[in-house]
Short mmCIF file of C-alpha atoms in Angstrom, two decimals:
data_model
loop_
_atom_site.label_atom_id
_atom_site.label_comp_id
_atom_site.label_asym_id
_atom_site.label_seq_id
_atom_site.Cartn_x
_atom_site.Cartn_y
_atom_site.Cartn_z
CA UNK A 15 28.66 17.05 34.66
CA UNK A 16 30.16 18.10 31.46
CA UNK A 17 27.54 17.24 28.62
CA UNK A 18 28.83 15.84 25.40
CA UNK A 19 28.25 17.24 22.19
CA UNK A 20 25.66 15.65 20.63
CA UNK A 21 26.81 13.19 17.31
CA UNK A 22 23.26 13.68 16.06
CA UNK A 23 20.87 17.10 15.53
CA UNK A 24 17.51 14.77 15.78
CA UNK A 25 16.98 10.52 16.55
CA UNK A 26 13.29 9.78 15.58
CA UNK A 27 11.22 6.84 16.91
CA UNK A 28 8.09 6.12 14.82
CA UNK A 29 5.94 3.66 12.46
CA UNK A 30 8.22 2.77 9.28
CA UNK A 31 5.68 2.92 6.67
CA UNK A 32 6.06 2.90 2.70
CA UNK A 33 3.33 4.99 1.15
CA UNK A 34 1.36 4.41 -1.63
CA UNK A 35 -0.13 7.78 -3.22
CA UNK A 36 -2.91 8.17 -5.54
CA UNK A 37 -5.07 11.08 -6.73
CA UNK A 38 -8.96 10.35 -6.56
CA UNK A 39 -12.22 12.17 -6.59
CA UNK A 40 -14.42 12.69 -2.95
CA UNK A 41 -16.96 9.94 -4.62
CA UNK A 42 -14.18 7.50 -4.61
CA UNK A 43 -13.94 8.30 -0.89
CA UNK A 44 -17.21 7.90 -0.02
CA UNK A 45 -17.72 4.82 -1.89
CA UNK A 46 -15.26 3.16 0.05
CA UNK A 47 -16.37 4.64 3.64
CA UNK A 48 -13.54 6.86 4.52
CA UNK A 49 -13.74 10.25 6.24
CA UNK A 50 -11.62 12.29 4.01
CA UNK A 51 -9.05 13.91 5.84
CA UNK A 52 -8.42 11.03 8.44
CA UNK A 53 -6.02 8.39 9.11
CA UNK A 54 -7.38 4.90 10.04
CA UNK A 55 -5.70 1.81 10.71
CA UNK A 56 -6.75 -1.46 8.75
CA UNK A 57 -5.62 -4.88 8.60
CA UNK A 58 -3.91 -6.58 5.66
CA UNK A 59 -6.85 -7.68 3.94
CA UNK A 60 -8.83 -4.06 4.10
CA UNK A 61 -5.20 -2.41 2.91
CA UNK A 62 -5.36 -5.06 -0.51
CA UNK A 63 -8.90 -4.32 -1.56
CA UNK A 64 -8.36 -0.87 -1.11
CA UNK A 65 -5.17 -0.91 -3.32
CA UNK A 66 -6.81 -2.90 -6.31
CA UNK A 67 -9.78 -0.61 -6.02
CA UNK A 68 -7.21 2.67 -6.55
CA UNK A 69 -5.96 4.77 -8.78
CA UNK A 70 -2.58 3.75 -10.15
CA UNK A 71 -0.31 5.01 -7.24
CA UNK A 72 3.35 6.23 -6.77
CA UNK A 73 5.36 4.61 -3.97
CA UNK A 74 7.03 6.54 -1.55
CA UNK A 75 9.15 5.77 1.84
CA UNK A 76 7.22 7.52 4.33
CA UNK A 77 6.22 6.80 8.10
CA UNK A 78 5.45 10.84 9.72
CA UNK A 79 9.24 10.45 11.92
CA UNK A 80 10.83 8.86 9.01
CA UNK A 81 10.06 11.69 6.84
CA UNK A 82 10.83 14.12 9.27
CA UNK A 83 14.46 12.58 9.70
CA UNK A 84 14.47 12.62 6.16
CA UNK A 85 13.70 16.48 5.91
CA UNK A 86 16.80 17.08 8.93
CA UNK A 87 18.93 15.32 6.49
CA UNK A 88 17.66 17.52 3.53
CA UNK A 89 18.24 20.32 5.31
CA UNK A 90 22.20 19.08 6.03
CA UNK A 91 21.39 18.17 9.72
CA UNK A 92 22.92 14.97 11.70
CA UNK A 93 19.77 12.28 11.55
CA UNK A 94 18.94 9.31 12.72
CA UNK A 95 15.97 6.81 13.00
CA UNK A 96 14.45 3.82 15.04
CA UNK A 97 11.91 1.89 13.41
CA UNK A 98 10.69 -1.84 12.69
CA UNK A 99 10.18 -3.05 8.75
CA UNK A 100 10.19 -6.74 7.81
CA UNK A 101 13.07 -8.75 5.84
CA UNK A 102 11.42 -8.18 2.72
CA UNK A 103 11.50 -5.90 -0.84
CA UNK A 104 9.51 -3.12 1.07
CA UNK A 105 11.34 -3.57 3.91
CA UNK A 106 14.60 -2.96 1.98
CA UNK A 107 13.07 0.28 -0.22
CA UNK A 108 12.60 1.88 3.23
CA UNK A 109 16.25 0.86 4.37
CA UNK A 110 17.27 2.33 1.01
CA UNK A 111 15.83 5.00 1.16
CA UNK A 112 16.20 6.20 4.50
CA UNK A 113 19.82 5.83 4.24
CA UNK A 114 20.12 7.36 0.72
CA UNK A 115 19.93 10.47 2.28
CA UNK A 116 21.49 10.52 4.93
CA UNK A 117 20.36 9.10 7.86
CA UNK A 118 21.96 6.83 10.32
CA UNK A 119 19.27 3.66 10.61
CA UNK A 120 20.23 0.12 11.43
CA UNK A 121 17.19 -1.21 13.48
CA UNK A 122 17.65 -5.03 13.16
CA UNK A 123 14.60 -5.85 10.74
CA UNK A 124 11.50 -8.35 11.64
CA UNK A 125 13.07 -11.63 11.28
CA UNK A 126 9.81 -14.22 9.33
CA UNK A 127 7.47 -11.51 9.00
CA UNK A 128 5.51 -13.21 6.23
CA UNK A 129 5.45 -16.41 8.89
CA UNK A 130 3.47 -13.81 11.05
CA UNK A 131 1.65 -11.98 8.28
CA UNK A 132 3.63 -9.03 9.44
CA UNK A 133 4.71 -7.68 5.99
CA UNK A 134 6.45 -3.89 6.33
CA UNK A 135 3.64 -1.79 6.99
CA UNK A 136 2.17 0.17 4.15
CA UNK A 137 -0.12 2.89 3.96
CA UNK A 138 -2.53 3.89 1.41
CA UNK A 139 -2.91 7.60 0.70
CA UNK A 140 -5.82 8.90 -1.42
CA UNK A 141 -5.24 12.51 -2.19
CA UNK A 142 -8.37 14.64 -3.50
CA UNK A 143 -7.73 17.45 -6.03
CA UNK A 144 -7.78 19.87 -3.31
CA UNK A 145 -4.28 18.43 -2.01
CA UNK A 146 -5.63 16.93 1.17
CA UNK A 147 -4.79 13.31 2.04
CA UNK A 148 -6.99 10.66 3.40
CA UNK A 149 -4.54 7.48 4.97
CA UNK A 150 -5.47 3.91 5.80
CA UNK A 151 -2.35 2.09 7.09
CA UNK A 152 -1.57 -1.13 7.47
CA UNK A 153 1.19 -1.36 10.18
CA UNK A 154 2.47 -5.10 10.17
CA UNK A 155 6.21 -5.07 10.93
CA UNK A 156 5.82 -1.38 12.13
CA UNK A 157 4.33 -2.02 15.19
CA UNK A 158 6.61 -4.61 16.46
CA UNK A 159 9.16 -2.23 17.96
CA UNK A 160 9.58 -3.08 21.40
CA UNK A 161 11.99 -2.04 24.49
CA UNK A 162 15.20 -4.06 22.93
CA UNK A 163 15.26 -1.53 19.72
CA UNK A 164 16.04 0.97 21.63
CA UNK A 165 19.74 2.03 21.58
CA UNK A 166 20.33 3.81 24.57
CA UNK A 167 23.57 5.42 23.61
CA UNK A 168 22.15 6.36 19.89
CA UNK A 169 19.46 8.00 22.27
CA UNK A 170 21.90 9.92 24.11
CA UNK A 171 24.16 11.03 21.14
CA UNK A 172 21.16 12.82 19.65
CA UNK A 173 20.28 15.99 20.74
CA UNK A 174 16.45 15.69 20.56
CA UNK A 175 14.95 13.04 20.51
CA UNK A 176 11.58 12.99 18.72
CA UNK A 177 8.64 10.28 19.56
CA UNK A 178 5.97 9.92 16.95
CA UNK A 179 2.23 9.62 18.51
CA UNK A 180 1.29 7.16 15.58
CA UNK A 181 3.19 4.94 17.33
CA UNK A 182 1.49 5.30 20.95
CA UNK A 183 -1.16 2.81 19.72
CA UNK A 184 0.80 -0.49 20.66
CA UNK A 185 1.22 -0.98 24.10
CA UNK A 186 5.17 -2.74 23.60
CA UNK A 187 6.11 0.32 21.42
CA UNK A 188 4.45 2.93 24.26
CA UNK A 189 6.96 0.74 27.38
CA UNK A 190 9.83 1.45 23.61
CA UNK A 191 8.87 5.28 24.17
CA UNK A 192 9.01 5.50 28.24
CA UNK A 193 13.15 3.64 27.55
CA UNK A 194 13.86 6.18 25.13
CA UNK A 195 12.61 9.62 26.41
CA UNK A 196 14.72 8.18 30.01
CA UNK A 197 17.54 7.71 27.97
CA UNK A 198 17.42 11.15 26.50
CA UNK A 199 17.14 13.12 30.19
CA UNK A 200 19.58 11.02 31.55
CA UNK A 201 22.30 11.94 28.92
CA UNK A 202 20.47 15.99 29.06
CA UNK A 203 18.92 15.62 25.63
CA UNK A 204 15.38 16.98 24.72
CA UNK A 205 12.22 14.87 24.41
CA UNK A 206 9.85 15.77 21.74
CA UNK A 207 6.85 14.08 20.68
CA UNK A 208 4.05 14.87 17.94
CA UNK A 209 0.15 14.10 18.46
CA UNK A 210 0.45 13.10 15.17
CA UNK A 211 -3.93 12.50 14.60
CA UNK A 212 -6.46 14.06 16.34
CA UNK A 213 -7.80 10.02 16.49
CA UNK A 214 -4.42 8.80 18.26
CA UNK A 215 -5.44 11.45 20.33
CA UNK A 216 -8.88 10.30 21.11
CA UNK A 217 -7.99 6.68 21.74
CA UNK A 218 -5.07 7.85 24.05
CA UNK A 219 -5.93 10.94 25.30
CA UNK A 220 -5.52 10.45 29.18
CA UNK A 221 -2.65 8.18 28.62
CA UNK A 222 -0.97 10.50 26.50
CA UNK A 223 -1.21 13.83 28.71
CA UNK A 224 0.10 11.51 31.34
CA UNK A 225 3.33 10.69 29.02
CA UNK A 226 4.10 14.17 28.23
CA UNK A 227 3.79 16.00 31.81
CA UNK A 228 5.90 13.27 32.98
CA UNK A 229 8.73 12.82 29.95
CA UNK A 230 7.91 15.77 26.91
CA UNK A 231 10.22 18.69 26.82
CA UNK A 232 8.73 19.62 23.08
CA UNK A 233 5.35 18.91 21.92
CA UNK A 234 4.12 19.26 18.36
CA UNK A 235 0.30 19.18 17.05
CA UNK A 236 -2.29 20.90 14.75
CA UNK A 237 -5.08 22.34 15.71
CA UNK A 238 -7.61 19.77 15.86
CA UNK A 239 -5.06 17.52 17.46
CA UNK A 240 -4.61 20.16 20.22
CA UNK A 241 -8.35 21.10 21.11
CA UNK A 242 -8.67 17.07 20.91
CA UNK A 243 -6.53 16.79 23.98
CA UNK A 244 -7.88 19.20 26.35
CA UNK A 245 -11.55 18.87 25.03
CA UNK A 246 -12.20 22.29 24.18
CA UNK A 247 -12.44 24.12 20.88
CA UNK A 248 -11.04 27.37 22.22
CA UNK A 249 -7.48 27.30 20.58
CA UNK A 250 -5.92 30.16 22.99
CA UNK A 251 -6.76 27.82 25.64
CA UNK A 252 -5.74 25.00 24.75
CA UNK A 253 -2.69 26.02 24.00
CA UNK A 254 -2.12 27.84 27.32
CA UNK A 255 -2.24 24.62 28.92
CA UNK A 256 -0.04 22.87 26.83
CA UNK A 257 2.07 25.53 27.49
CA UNK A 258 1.92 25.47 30.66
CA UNK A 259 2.99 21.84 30.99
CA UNK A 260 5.81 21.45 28.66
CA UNK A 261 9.32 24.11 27.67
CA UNK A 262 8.06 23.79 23.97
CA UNK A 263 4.40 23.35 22.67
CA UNK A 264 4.43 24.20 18.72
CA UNK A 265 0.79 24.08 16.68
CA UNK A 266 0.66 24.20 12.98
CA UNK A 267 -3.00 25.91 11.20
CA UNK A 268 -2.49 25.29 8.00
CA UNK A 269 -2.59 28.37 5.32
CA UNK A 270 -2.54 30.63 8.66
CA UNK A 271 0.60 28.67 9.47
CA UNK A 272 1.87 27.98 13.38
CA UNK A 273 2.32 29.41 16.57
CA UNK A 274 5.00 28.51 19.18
CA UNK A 275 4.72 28.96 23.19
CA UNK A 276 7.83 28.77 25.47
CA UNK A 277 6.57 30.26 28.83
CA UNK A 278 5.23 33.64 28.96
CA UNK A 279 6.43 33.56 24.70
CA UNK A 280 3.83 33.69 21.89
CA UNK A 281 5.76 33.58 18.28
CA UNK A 282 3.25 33.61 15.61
CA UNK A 283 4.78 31.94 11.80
CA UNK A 284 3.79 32.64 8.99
CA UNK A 285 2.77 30.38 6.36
CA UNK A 286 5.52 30.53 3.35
CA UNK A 287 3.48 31.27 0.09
CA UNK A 288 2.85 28.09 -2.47
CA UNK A 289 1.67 28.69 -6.27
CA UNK A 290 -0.47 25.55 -5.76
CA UNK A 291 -0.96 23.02 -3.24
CA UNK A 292 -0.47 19.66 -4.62
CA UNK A 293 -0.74 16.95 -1.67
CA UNK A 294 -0.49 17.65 2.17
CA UNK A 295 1.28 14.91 2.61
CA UNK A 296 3.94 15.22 5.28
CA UNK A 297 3.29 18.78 5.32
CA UNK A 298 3.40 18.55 9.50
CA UNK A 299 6.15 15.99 9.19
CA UNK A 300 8.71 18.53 7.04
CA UNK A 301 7.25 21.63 9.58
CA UNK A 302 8.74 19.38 12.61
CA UNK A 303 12.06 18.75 10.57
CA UNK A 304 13.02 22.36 10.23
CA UNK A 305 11.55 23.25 13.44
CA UNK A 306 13.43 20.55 15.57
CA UNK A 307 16.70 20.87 13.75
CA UNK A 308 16.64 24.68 14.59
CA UNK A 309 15.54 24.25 18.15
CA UNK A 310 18.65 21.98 18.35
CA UNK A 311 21.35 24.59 16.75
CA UNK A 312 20.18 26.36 19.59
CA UNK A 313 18.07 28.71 16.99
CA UNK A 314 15.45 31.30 18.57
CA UNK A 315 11.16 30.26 18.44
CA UNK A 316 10.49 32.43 15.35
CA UNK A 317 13.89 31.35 13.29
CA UNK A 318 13.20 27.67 13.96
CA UNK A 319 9.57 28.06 13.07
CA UNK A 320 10.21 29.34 10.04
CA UNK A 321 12.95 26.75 8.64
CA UNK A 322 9.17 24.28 10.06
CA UNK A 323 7.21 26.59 7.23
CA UNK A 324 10.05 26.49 4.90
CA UNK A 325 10.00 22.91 4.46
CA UNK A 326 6.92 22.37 4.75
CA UNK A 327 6.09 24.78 1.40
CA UNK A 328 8.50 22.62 -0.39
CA UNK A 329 7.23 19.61 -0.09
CA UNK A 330 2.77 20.65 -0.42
CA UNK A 331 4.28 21.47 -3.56
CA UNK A 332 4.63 17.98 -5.04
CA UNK A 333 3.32 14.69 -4.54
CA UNK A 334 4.90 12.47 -1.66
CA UNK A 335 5.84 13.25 1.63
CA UNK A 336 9.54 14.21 1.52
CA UNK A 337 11.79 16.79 0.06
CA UNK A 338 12.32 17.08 -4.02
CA UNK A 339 14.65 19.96 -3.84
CA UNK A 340 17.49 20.32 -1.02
CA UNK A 341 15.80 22.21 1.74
CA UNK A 342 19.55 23.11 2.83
CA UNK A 343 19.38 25.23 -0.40
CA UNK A 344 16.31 26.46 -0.36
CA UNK A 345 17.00 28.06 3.65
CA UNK A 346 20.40 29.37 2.11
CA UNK A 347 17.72 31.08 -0.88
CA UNK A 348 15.68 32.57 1.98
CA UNK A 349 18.17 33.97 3.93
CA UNK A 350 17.54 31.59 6.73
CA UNK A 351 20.98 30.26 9.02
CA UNK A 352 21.14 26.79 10.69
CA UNK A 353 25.13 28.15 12.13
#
């Protein structure tokens, strides 16, 4: 069978979120119980207290797949996205947004959300002066993507498909992920899907290795969210078996930056130098946008890794998850192809 050639680099299935970033202090964090560093879900009530109770914040389109579509498109790539908001003003930044630069999104929207109390979900990010981010989302609309938003032959236009773990949580939106990653194979596309938190992981671990030795061809995680899934804290080992169980497994480490397995191959990546990290935020999110739109120019493990470290320099750089300054030109500065 003679395989079409794919309309789109990337299709992303996640949570669509609007962030709200502030900076604060650790004491702020402890004062208001959160483990800095993690992501936690809360409901809409926990997500307003927490708001009046911050800094004054900076909105932001976000959701981890949405900005990684986002980065594709910075980086001049073919994008496009599946995710729930609700009819409202949030709903229609993210819709904005997401389309203002360039990616193809027309999920039909959450029709009486506010009937439901399923506003578009929101997530509040309090970023310590160190850069890192601590998240507490509220998902509403988000999580009410189900089997019928999945386009099939969107699906199967895309080269890679990418799944985001966040999403894993609800079981409708987990039956949404089985439709699309079948959709992919049976139109010869690529199924990737990111851990996305080391606490997804924990919730969903068995569940999850079951999903990606039966549909992943790409998995992407840090290190905590890898030794998470195979219960070990010896890195080499862990990611061995991951390894061993998909064509792709790709692990980011921070300032030490990531390392890629595809069989018997090892590619270690370097971390590209920063002046100063600002906020972390969708630092993993940019890495998978450069690494998944290289992996589907057909790019080797070491140049597609590096377009992942690339982006994801640019955008530790500022506040907000996704790109200031064109990624596209920034791989051109580098010296770094997407032909």
């Amino acid at each position: 069978m003679t395989q079409n050639a794919p309309t789109y680099d990337v299709i992303a299935v996640g949570n669509a979120i609007v962030d709200v970033l502030a900076p604060c202090e650790p004491a702020f964090l402890e004062t208001q119980g959160l483990v800095a560093g993690s992501m936690q879900l809360v409901d809409a009530h926990q997500s307003g207290t927490l708001y009046a109770a911050m800094a004054p914040g900076v909105e932001a389109s976000g959701g981890s797949a949405g900005n990684t579509v986002a980065g594709v498109g910075s980086f001049g790539g073919r994008a496009a996205y599946i995710g729930k908001v609700a009819d409202d003003q949030l709903g229609g930044v993210f819709t904005h947004d997401i389309q203002a630069v360039g990616v193809h999104f027309d999920t039909a929207p959450l029709k009486d959300g506010a009937a439901q109390g399923l506003a578009t979900g929101v997530c509040m990010i309090n970023v310590t002066p160190d850069g890192q981010r601590t998240m507490c989302t509220f998902l509403g609309a988000a999580n009410q993507l189900t089997l019928e938003d999945i386009d099939a032959d969107l699906i199967g236009a895309s080269a890679i498909v990418y799944l985001e773990g966040y999403l894993f949580d609800p079981a409708p939106a987990r039956a949404a992920f089985e439709a699309a990653a079948a959709a992919a194979h049976a139109a010869g596309r690529k199924v990737a899907i990111t851990l996305s938190d080391s606490f997804v992981v924990h919730r969903w671990r068995a569940e999850l290795l079951a999903f990606i030795e039966a549909s992943a061809d790409i998995v992407l995680a840090n290190e905590a969210e890898l030794t998470a899934l195979f219960e070990t804290e010896d890195f080499d080992a862990a990611a061995a078996r991951l390894a061993s169980i998909v064509e792709i497994a790709a692990v980011t480490r921070g300032a030490e930056g990531s390392v890629i397995l595809s069989g018997d191959q090892r590619v270690a990546v370097a971390a590209f130098p920063v002046d100063k990290v600002i906020d972390t935020t969708g630092a993993g999110d940019q890495y998978a946008a450069g690494l998944l739109l290289g992996l589907a120019r057909g790019l080797s493990l070491e140049e597609a890794g590096k377009l992942g470290s690339l982006a994801a320099s640019e955008v530790i750089a500022h506040w907000g998850p996704r790109p200031m300054v064109k990624l596209e030109t920034l791989a051109e500065q580098a010296g770094l192809t997407l032909v």
